[in-house]
Amino acid sequence: MGLAEIKARVVSEAERVGRAQESVTLIAVSKVQPNERVASVLEEGHRVFGENKVQEAAGKWPAFKEQYDGVELHLIGPLQTNKARQAMELFDVIHTVDRPKLANTISRLREELGHCPRLFIQVNTGDEPQKAGILPADADGFIKECLDLGLEIEGLMCIPPAEEEPSLHFALLKKIAHRNGLSGLSMGMSGDFETAIAQGATHVRVGSAIFGERDYS
């Protein structure tokens, strides 16, 4: 599909539901994509990218950031506490704060480093045992715990179960965010980002529709 078409679809859906186009940030998910594909999207002028793994991002993005001004890097994959320092030095936004141990580590490192990326809490809206994220029943308490640590939480993130209607999960995430006074909603991927925008997504994460299919070999 390519970047231009995805951007046009984001704008079209935002306008259709009466939202300003700038209220939706398109994150180009560049995980497992070869550098030449990433460079071509950078050359088109896009500057907001998402990566799943700290190690992969560390091998790719410092050089790109030197070459291209204004890059904003989002961590959208699970974060191990032993990678938290590296993540906080590399990423501008972390979407996957999902447990007290990680929140405490980020709080401590924020004091040490003197800065902190923007933060989203990942909610496991489908109660899937194999998936990261705080359970919906525990979300209110965990949000309060993070705020009590002095962390500025921008919003919530979810990845709906593949076989379920995503709009139900987007609506649940929005409800949890609203009652906790959070404005950020990181939801929607290549197959459902328009549904997410209609539900209020502020950040949509689109990879293969922009870059082409990933080669994991």
Short mmCIF file of C-alpha atoms in Angstrom, two decimals:
data_model
loop_
_atom_site.label_atom_id
_atom_site.label_comp_id
_atom_site.label_asym_id
_atom_site.label_seq_id
_atom_site.Cartn_x
_atom_site.Cartn_y
_atom_site.Cartn_z
CA MET A 1 0.00 0.00 0.00
CA GLY A 2 2.73 2.43 0.95
CA LEU A 3 3.04 5.45 3.20
CA ALA A 4 1.10 7.94 1.07
CA GLU A 5 -2.02 5.76 0.89
CA ILE A 6 -1.98 4.95 4.61
CA LYS A 7 -1.59 8.65 5.47
CA ALA A 8 -4.50 9.49 3.16
CA ARG A 9 -6.66 6.85 4.82
CA VAL A 10 -5.78 8.17 8.29
CA VAL A 11 -6.75 11.70 7.25
CA SER A 12 -9.94 10.52 5.53
CA GLU A 13 -11.16 8.52 8.54
CA ALA A 14 -10.33 11.32 10.99
CA GLU A 15 -12.30 13.79 8.88
CA ARG A 16 -15.18 11.33 8.49
CA VAL A 17 -15.66 11.10 12.26
CA GLY A 18 -15.21 14.84 12.80
CA ARG A 19 -11.68 14.81 14.17
CA ALA A 20 -8.72 16.99 13.25
CA GLN A 21 -6.21 15.03 11.18
CA GLU A 22 -3.39 16.15 13.48
CA SER A 23 -5.14 14.44 16.42
CA VAL A 24 -3.94 11.07 15.08
CA THR A 25 -0.24 10.15 15.03
CA LEU A 26 0.77 7.48 12.53
CA ILE A 27 3.55 5.26 13.89
CA ALA A 28 5.37 3.44 11.08
CA VAL A 29 6.31 0.09 12.64
CA SER A 30 9.75 -0.69 11.29
CA LYS A 31 10.53 -3.87 13.25
CA VAL A 32 12.31 -6.56 11.21
CA GLN A 33 12.36 -4.24 8.19
CA PRO A 34 15.61 -3.85 6.22
CA ASN A 35 17.33 -0.51 6.53
CA GLU A 36 16.72 0.41 2.89
CA ARG A 37 12.94 0.19 3.37
CA VAL A 38 13.16 2.31 6.52
CA ALA A 39 15.36 4.85 4.74
CA SER A 40 12.85 5.14 1.89
CA VAL A 41 10.07 6.02 4.35
CA LEU A 42 12.37 8.55 6.03
CA GLU A 43 13.12 10.03 2.61
CA GLU A 44 9.37 10.49 2.10
CA GLY A 45 9.45 12.75 5.14
CA HIS A 46 7.91 10.50 7.78
CA ARG A 47 9.53 10.80 11.21
CA VAL A 48 7.51 8.69 13.70
CA PHE A 49 8.56 5.04 13.94
CA GLY A 50 7.90 2.07 16.19
CA GLU A 51 10.15 -0.82 17.18
CA ASN A 52 9.40 -3.97 19.18
CA LYS A 53 12.83 -4.77 20.56
CA VAL A 54 15.36 -2.54 22.28
CA GLN A 55 18.33 -4.43 20.85
CA GLU A 56 17.10 -4.19 17.26
CA ALA A 57 16.34 -0.50 17.63
CA ALA A 58 19.77 0.16 19.15
CA GLY A 59 21.43 -1.34 16.07
CA LYS A 60 19.33 0.68 13.65
CA TRP A 61 18.23 4.04 14.95
CA PRO A 62 21.24 5.97 16.32
CA ALA A 63 22.63 6.23 12.76
CA PHE A 64 19.25 7.18 11.30
CA LYS A 65 18.77 9.82 14.00
CA GLU A 66 22.12 11.35 13.07
CA GLN A 67 21.16 11.43 9.41
CA TYR A 68 17.53 12.59 9.72
CA ASP A 69 16.33 15.39 12.00
CA GLY A 70 13.18 15.11 14.06
CA VAL A 71 12.88 11.32 14.36
CA GLU A 72 10.52 10.22 17.15
CA LEU A 73 10.99 6.60 18.22
CA HIS A 74 8.29 4.55 19.98
CA LEU A 75 8.82 1.25 21.82
CA ILE A 76 5.73 -0.85 21.17
CA GLY A 77 7.02 -4.27 22.28
CA PRO A 78 7.42 -5.75 25.77
CA LEU A 79 10.15 -4.18 27.90
CA GLN A 80 12.33 -6.23 30.24
CA THR A 81 13.45 -4.37 33.33
CA ASN A 82 17.12 -5.08 32.54
CA LYS A 83 16.67 -3.22 29.23
CA ALA A 84 14.84 -0.26 30.77
CA ARG A 85 17.87 2.05 30.98
CA GLN A 86 18.81 1.46 27.35
CA ALA A 87 15.19 1.93 26.31
CA MET A 88 14.89 5.22 28.18
CA GLU A 89 18.03 6.53 26.50
CA LEU A 90 16.92 5.46 23.02
CA PHE A 91 13.14 5.87 22.81
CA ASP A 92 11.02 9.01 22.96
CA VAL A 93 7.85 7.11 23.90
CA ILE A 94 7.30 3.75 25.63
CA HIS A 95 3.87 2.16 25.04
CA THR A 96 4.33 -0.98 27.14
CA VAL A 97 4.50 -0.14 30.85
CA ASP A 98 2.61 -3.14 32.21
CA ARG A 99 3.68 -4.15 35.73
CA PRO A 100 4.75 -2.61 39.05
CA LYS A 101 8.37 -3.82 38.83
CA LEU A 102 8.85 -2.05 35.50
CA ALA A 103 7.12 1.12 36.73
CA ASN A 104 9.40 1.24 39.78
CA THR A 105 12.48 0.73 37.60
CA ILE A 106 11.45 3.54 35.24
CA SER A 107 10.77 5.82 38.21
CA ARG A 108 14.24 5.13 39.66
CA LEU A 109 15.96 5.61 36.30
CA ARG A 110 14.06 8.84 35.70
CA GLU A 111 15.74 10.23 38.84
CA GLU A 112 19.15 8.97 37.73
CA LEU A 113 18.95 10.09 34.10
CA GLY A 114 17.08 13.33 34.69
CA HIS A 115 14.60 12.61 31.90
CA CYS A 116 11.87 10.15 31.00
CA PRO A 117 10.21 9.14 27.75
CA ARG A 118 6.49 9.71 27.36
CA LEU A 119 4.69 6.70 28.81
CA PHE A 120 1.67 4.57 27.95
CA ILE A 121 0.34 1.68 30.02
CA GLN A 122 -0.39 -1.52 28.09
CA VAL A 123 -3.74 -3.10 28.97
CA ASN A 124 -4.40 -6.75 28.13
CA THR A 125 -8.01 -6.12 27.12
CA GLY A 126 -8.54 -9.74 26.07
CA ASP A 127 -7.22 -11.27 29.33
CA GLU A 128 -4.88 -13.36 27.15
CA PRO A 129 -2.40 -15.32 29.29
CA GLN A 130 0.30 -15.28 26.59
CA LYS A 131 0.12 -11.52 26.09
CA ALA A 132 1.73 -8.70 28.07
CA GLY A 133 -0.33 -5.99 29.69
CA ILE A 134 -2.08 -5.20 32.93
CA LEU A 135 -5.52 -6.83 33.20
CA PRO A 136 -8.50 -4.47 32.83
CA ALA A 137 -9.64 -5.24 36.39
CA ASP A 138 -6.24 -4.09 37.71
CA ALA A 139 -5.79 -1.10 35.40
CA ASP A 140 -7.22 1.64 37.64
CA GLY A 141 -5.03 0.61 40.57
CA PHE A 142 -1.92 0.33 38.42
CA ILE A 143 -2.49 3.73 36.82
CA LYS A 144 -2.72 5.25 40.31
CA GLU A 145 0.42 3.40 41.37
CA CYS A 146 2.33 4.84 38.40
CA LEU A 147 1.08 8.36 39.10
CA ASP A 148 2.02 8.00 42.78
CA LEU A 149 5.56 7.16 41.63
CA GLY A 150 5.63 10.51 39.84
CA LEU A 151 5.40 8.99 36.37
CA GLU A 152 3.51 11.09 33.85
CA ILE A 153 1.24 8.63 32.06
CA GLU A 154 0.06 9.93 28.71
CA GLY A 155 -2.38 7.17 27.88
CA LEU A 156 -3.13 3.49 27.37
CA MET A 157 -2.24 0.92 24.71
CA CYS A 158 -3.84 -2.37 23.67
CA ILE A 159 -3.47 -5.19 21.13
CA PRO A 160 -6.87 -6.89 20.74
CA PRO A 161 -7.08 -10.68 20.31
CA ALA A 162 -6.71 -11.51 16.63
CA GLU A 163 -9.98 -13.46 16.43
CA GLU A 164 -12.21 -10.93 18.21
CA GLU A 165 -13.98 -7.76 17.10
CA PRO A 166 -11.39 -5.02 17.76
CA SER A 167 -13.92 -2.23 18.31
CA LEU A 168 -15.04 -3.84 21.59
CA HIS A 169 -11.47 -3.75 22.87
CA PHE A 170 -10.93 -0.19 21.65
CA ALA A 171 -14.12 0.90 23.44
CA LEU A 172 -12.95 -0.79 26.67
CA LEU A 173 -9.54 0.91 26.49
CA LYS A 174 -11.18 4.29 25.88
CA LYS A 175 -13.48 3.76 28.87
CA ILE A 176 -10.58 2.94 31.21
CA ALA A 177 -8.58 5.92 29.94
CA HIS A 178 -11.50 8.32 30.26
CA ARG A 179 -12.31 7.45 33.86
CA ASN A 180 -8.65 7.90 34.79
CA GLY A 181 -8.28 11.26 33.03
CA LEU A 182 -5.90 9.99 30.35
CA SER A 183 -6.10 11.35 26.80
CA GLY A 184 -3.73 9.07 24.87
CA LEU A 185 -5.06 5.95 23.13
CA SER A 186 -2.47 3.81 21.32
CA MET A 187 -4.62 1.33 19.40
CA GLY A 188 -5.14 0.10 15.87
CA MET A 189 -2.76 -1.67 13.48
CA SER A 190 -2.60 -2.39 9.75
CA GLY A 191 -5.89 -4.26 9.63
CA ASP A 192 -8.03 -2.11 11.92
CA PHE A 193 -6.54 1.37 12.27
CA GLU A 194 -9.58 3.07 10.75
CA THR A 195 -11.85 1.38 13.30
CA ALA A 196 -9.46 2.59 16.02
CA ILE A 197 -9.53 6.18 14.73
CA ALA A 198 -13.33 6.12 14.81
CA GLN A 199 -13.08 5.00 18.45
CA GLY A 200 -10.71 7.84 19.37
CA ALA A 201 -7.19 6.49 18.79
CA THR A 202 -4.49 9.14 19.14
CA HIS A 203 -1.73 6.79 17.92
CA VAL A 204 -2.09 4.03 15.31
CA ARG A 205 0.69 1.50 14.70
CA VAL A 206 1.00 0.43 11.06
CA GLY A 207 3.83 -1.73 9.73
CA SER A 208 3.38 -4.14 6.85
CA ALA A 209 0.84 -1.92 5.07
CA ILE A 210 3.56 0.74 4.81
CA PHE A 211 6.74 -1.29 4.40
CA GLY A 212 5.54 -4.56 2.90
CA GLU A 213 5.51 -7.99 4.51
CA ARG A 214 8.23 -8.73 7.06
CA ASP A 215 10.87 -11.35 6.33
CA TYR A 216 11.61 -13.23 9.56
CA SER A 217 14.02 -15.66 7.93
#
